[in-house]
mmCIF file of C-alpha atoms and ligand atoms in Angstrom:
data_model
loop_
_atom_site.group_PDB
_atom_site.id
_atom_site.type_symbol
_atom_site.label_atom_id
_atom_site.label_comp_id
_atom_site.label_asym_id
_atom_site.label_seq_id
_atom_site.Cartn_x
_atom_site.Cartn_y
_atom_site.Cartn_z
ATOM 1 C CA UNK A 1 13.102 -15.374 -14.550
ATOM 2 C CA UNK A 2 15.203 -17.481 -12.369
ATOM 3 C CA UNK A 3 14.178 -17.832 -8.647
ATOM 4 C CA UNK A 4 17.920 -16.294 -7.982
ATOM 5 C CA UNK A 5 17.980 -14.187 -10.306
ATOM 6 C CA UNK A 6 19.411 -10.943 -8.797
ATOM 7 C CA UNK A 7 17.102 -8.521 -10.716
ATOM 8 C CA UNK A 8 13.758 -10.289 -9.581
ATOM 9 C CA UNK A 9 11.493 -8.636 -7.442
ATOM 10 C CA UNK A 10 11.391 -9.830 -3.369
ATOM 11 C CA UNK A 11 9.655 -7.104 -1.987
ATOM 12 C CA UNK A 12 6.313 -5.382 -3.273
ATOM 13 C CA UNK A 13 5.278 -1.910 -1.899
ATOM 14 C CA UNK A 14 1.680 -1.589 -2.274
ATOM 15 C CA UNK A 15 1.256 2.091 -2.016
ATOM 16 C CA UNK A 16 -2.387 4.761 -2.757
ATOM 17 C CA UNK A 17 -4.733 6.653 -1.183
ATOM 18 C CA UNK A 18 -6.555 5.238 2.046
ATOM 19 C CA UNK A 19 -9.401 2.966 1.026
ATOM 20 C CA UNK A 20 -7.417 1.645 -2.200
ATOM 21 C CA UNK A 21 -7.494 -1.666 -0.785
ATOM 22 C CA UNK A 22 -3.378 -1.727 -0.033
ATOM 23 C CA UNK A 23 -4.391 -4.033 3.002
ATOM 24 C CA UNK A 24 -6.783 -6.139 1.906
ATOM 25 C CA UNK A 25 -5.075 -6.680 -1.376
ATOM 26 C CA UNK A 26 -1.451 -7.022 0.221
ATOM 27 C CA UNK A 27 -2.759 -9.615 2.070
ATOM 28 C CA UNK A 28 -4.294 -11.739 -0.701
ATOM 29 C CA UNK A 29 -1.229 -11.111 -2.578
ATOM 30 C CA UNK A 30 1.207 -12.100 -0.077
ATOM 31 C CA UNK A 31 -0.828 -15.245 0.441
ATOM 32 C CA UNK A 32 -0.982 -16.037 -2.823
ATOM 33 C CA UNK A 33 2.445 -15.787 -3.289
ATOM 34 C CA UNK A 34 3.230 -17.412 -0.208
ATOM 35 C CA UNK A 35 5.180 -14.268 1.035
ATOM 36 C CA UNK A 36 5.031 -12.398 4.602
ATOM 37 C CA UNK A 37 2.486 -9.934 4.799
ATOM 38 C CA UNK A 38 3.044 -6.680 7.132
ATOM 39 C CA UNK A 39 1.201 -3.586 6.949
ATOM 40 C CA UNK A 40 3.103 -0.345 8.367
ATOM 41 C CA UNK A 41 0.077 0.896 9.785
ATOM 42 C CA UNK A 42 -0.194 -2.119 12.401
ATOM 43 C CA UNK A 43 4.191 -2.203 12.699
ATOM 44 C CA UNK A 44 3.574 1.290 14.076
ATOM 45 C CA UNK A 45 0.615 1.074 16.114
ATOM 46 C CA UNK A 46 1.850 -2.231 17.752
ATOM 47 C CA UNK A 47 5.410 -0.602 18.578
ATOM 48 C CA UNK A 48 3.781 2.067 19.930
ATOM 49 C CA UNK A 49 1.174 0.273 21.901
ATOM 50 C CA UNK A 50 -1.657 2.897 20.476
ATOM 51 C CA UNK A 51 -3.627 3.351 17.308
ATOM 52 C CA UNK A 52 -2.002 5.277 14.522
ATOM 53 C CA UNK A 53 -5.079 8.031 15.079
ATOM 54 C CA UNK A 54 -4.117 8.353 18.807
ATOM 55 C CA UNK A 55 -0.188 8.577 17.876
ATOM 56 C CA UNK A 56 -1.455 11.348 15.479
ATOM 57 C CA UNK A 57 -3.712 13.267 18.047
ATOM 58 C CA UNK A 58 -1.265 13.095 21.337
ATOM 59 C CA UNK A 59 1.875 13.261 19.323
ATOM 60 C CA UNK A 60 1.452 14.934 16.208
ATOM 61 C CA UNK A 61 1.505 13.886 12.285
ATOM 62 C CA UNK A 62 5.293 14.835 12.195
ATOM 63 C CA UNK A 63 6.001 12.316 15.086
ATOM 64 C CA UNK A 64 4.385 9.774 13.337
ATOM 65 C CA UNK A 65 5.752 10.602 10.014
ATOM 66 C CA UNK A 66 9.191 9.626 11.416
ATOM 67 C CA UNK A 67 7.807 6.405 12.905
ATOM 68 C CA UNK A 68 6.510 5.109 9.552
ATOM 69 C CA UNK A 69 9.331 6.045 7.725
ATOM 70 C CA UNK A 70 11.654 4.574 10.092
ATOM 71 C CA UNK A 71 9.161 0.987 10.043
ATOM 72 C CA UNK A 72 8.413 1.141 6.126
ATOM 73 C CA UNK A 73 12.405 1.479 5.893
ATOM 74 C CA UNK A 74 12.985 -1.598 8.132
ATOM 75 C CA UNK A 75 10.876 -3.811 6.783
ATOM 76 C CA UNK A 76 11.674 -2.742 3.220
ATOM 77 C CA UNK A 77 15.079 -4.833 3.826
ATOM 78 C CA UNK A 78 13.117 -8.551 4.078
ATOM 79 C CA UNK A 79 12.709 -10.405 1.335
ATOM 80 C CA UNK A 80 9.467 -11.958 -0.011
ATOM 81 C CA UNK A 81 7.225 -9.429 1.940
ATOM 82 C CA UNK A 82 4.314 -7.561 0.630
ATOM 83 C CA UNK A 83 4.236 -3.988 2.675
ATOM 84 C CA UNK A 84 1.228 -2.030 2.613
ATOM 85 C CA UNK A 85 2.343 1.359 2.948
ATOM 86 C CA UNK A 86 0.339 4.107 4.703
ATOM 87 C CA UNK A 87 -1.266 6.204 1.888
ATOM 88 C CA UNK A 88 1.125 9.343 3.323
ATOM 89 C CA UNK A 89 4.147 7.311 2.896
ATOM 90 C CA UNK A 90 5.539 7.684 -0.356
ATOM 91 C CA UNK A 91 4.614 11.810 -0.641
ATOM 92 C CA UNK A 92 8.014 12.940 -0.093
ATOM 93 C CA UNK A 93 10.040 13.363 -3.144
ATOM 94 C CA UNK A 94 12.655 10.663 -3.742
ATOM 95 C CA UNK A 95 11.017 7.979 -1.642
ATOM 96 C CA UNK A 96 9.967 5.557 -3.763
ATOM 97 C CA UNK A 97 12.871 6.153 -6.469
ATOM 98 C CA UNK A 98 14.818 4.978 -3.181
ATOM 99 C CA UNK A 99 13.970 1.862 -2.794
ATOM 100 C CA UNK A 100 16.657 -0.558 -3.713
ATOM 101 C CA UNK A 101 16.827 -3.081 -5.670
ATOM 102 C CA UNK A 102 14.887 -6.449 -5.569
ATOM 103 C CA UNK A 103 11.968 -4.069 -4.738
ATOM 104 C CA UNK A 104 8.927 -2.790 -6.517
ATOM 105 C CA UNK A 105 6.151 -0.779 -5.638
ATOM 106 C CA UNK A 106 2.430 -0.650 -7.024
ATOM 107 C CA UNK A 107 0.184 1.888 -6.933
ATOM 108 C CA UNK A 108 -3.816 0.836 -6.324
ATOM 109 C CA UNK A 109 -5.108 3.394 -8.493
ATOM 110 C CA UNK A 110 -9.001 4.201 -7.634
ATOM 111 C CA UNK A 111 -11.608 6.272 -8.780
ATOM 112 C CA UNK A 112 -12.302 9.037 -6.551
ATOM 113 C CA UNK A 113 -15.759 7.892 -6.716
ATOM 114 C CA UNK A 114 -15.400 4.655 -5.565
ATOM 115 C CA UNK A 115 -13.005 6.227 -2.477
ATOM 116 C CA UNK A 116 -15.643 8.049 -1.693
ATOM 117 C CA UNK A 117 -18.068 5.268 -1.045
ATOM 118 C CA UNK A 118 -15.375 2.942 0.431
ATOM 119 C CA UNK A 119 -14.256 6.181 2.492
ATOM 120 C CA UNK A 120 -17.717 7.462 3.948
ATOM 121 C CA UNK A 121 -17.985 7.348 7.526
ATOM 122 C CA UNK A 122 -14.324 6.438 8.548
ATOM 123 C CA UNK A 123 -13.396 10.173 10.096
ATOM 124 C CA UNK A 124 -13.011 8.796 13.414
ATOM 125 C CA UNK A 125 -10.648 6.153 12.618
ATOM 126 C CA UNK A 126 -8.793 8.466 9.638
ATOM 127 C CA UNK A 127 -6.596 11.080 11.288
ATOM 128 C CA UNK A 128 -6.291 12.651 7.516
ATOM 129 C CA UNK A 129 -10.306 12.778 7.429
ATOM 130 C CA UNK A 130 -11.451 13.711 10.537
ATOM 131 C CA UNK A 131 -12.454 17.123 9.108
ATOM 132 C CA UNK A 132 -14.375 14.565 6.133
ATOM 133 C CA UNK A 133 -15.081 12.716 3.480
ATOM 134 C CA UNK A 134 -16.972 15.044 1.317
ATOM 135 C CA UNK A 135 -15.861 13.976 -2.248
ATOM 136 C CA UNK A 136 -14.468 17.787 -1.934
ATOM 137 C CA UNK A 137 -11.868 16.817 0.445
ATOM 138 C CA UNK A 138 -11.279 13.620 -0.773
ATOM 139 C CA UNK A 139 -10.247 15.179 -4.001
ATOM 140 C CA UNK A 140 -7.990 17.409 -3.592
ATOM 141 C CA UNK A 141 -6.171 15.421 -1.049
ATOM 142 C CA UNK A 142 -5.541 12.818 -3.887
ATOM 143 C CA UNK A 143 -4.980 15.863 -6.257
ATOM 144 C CA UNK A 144 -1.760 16.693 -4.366
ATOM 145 C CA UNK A 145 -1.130 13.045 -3.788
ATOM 146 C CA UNK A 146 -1.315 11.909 -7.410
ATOM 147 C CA UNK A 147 1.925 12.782 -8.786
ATOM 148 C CA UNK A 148 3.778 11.169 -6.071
ATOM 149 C CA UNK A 149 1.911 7.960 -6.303
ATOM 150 C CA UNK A 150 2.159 8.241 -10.077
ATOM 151 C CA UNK A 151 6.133 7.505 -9.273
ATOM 152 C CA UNK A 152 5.210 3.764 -8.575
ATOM 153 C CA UNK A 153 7.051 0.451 -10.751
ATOM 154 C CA UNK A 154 3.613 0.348 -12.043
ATOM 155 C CA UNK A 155 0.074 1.302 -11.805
ATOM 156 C CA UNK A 156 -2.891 -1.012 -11.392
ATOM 157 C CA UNK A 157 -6.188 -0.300 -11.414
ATOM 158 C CA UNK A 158 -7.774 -1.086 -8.013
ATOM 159 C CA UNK A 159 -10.822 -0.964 -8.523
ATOM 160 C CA UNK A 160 -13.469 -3.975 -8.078
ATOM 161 C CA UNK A 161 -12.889 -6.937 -5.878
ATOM 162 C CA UNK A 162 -9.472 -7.489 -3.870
ATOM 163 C CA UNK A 163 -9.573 -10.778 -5.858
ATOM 164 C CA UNK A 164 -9.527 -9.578 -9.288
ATOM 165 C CA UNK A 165 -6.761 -6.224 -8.191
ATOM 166 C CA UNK A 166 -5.203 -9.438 -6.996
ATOM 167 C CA UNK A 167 -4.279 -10.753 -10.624
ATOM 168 C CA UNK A 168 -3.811 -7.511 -12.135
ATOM 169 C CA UNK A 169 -0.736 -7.149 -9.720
ATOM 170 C CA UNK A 170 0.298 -10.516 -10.897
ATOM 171 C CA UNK A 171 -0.095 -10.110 -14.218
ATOM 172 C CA UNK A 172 1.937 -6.454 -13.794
ATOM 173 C CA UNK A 173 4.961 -7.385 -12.347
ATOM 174 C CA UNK A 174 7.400 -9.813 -14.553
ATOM 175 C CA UNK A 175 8.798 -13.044 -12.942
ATOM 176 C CA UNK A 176 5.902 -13.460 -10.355
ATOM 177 C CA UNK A 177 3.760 -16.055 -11.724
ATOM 178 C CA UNK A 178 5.113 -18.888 -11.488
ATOM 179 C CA UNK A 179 4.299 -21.520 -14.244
ATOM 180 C CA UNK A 180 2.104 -23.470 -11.925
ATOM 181 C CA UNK A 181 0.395 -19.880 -11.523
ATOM 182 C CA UNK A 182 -0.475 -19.181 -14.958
ATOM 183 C CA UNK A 183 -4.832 -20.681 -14.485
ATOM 184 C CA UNK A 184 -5.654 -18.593 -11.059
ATOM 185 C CA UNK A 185 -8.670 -19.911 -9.020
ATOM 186 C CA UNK A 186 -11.166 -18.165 -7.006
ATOM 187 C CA UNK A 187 -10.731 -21.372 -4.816
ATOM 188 C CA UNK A 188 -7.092 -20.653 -4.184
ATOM 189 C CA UNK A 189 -7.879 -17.038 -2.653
ATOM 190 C CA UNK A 190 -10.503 -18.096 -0.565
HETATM 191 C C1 S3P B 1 -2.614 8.244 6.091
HETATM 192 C C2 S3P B 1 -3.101 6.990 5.805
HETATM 193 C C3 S3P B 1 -3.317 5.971 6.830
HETATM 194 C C4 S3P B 1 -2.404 6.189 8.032
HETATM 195 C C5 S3P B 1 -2.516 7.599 8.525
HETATM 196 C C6 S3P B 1 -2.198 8.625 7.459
HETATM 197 C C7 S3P B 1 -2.438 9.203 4.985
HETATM 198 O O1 S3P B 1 -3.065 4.685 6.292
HETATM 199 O O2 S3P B 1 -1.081 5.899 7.722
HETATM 200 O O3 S3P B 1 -3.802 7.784 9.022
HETATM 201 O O4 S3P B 1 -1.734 10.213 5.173
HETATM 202 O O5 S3P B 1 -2.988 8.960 3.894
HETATM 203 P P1 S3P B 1 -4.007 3.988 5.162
HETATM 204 O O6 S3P B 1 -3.613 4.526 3.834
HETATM 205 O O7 S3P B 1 -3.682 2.541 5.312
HETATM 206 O O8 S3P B 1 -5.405 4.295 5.514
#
């Protein structure tokens, strides 16, 4: 693909449930690629001068529903950015069909199991969990969430090291390896 070649993909929309790794993985990606990183969750909270779970408990989930929207919209315009979404974000219908193009979004798909354990103790920081993490919860949550997240460019399986999700995304997405990208290293993440 040609680096101006108007169908190529500029922006990537890393988008799951929370604890699939969208920030830890966006930012390897981004690096790799030597695109901006920016996660949505921090745009907000920095705007706002308060975490995302205190915007939630003094202003409501709708309240900040509009403020991600609004940031994940914004930033959505840059070009070579990796976004990591907040794992509410794209379960509205039509909101990832939206995006224009140039963009692409991937879905860190995880085993509820391995949410679980990446998940367990986080209710005080996880507006979404504060009731818990009980595999239960976690569950059905993603149950109603699947179908929405299923509506991604593509699905990769995040599970495993950020590294290794990493190349999966690379190797996913036509047109972002470059040539000189084709033998990754573990040296070049670290
Ligand atoms: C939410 C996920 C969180 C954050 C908010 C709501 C959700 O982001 O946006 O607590 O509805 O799943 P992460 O997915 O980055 O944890």
């Amino acid at each position: 693909m040609e680096p101006d070649d108007p169908s190529a993909v500029r922006r990537l929309l890393l988008v799951g449930f929370m604890g699939s790794g969208k920030s830890t993985v966006g930012r390897l990606l981004a690096r790799r690629l030597g695109w901006t990183f920016l996660d949505i969750d921090e745009v907000v909270a920095s705007r706002e001068g308060r975490s995302v779970a205190r915007i939630i408990a003094d202003d409501g989930e709708p309240y900040f529903r509009r403020l991600e929207h609004d940031a994940t919209m914004e930033q959505s315009e840059q070009d070579r950015v990796v976004i990591a979404t907040g794992g509410g974000w794209p379960v509205v219908p039509g909101r990832l069909e939206a995006l224009g193009a140039g963009a692409a979004s991937v879905w860190l798909d995880v085993p509820v199991e391995e949410l679980v354990t990446r998940l367990a103790g986080s209710e005080a920081v996880r507006p979404l969990l504060r009731e818990g993490t009980s595999e239960a919860r976690i569950r059905s949550l993603l149950e109603r969430r699947r179908s929405f997240y299923r509506r991604a460019t593509v699905t990769v399986d995040g599970s495993g090291a950020p590294e290794e999700v990493t190349e999966r995304i690379l190797d996913a997405i036509p047109g972002l390896r470059g040539p000189r990208d084709a033998h990754p290293t573990q040296e070049r993440l670290s």
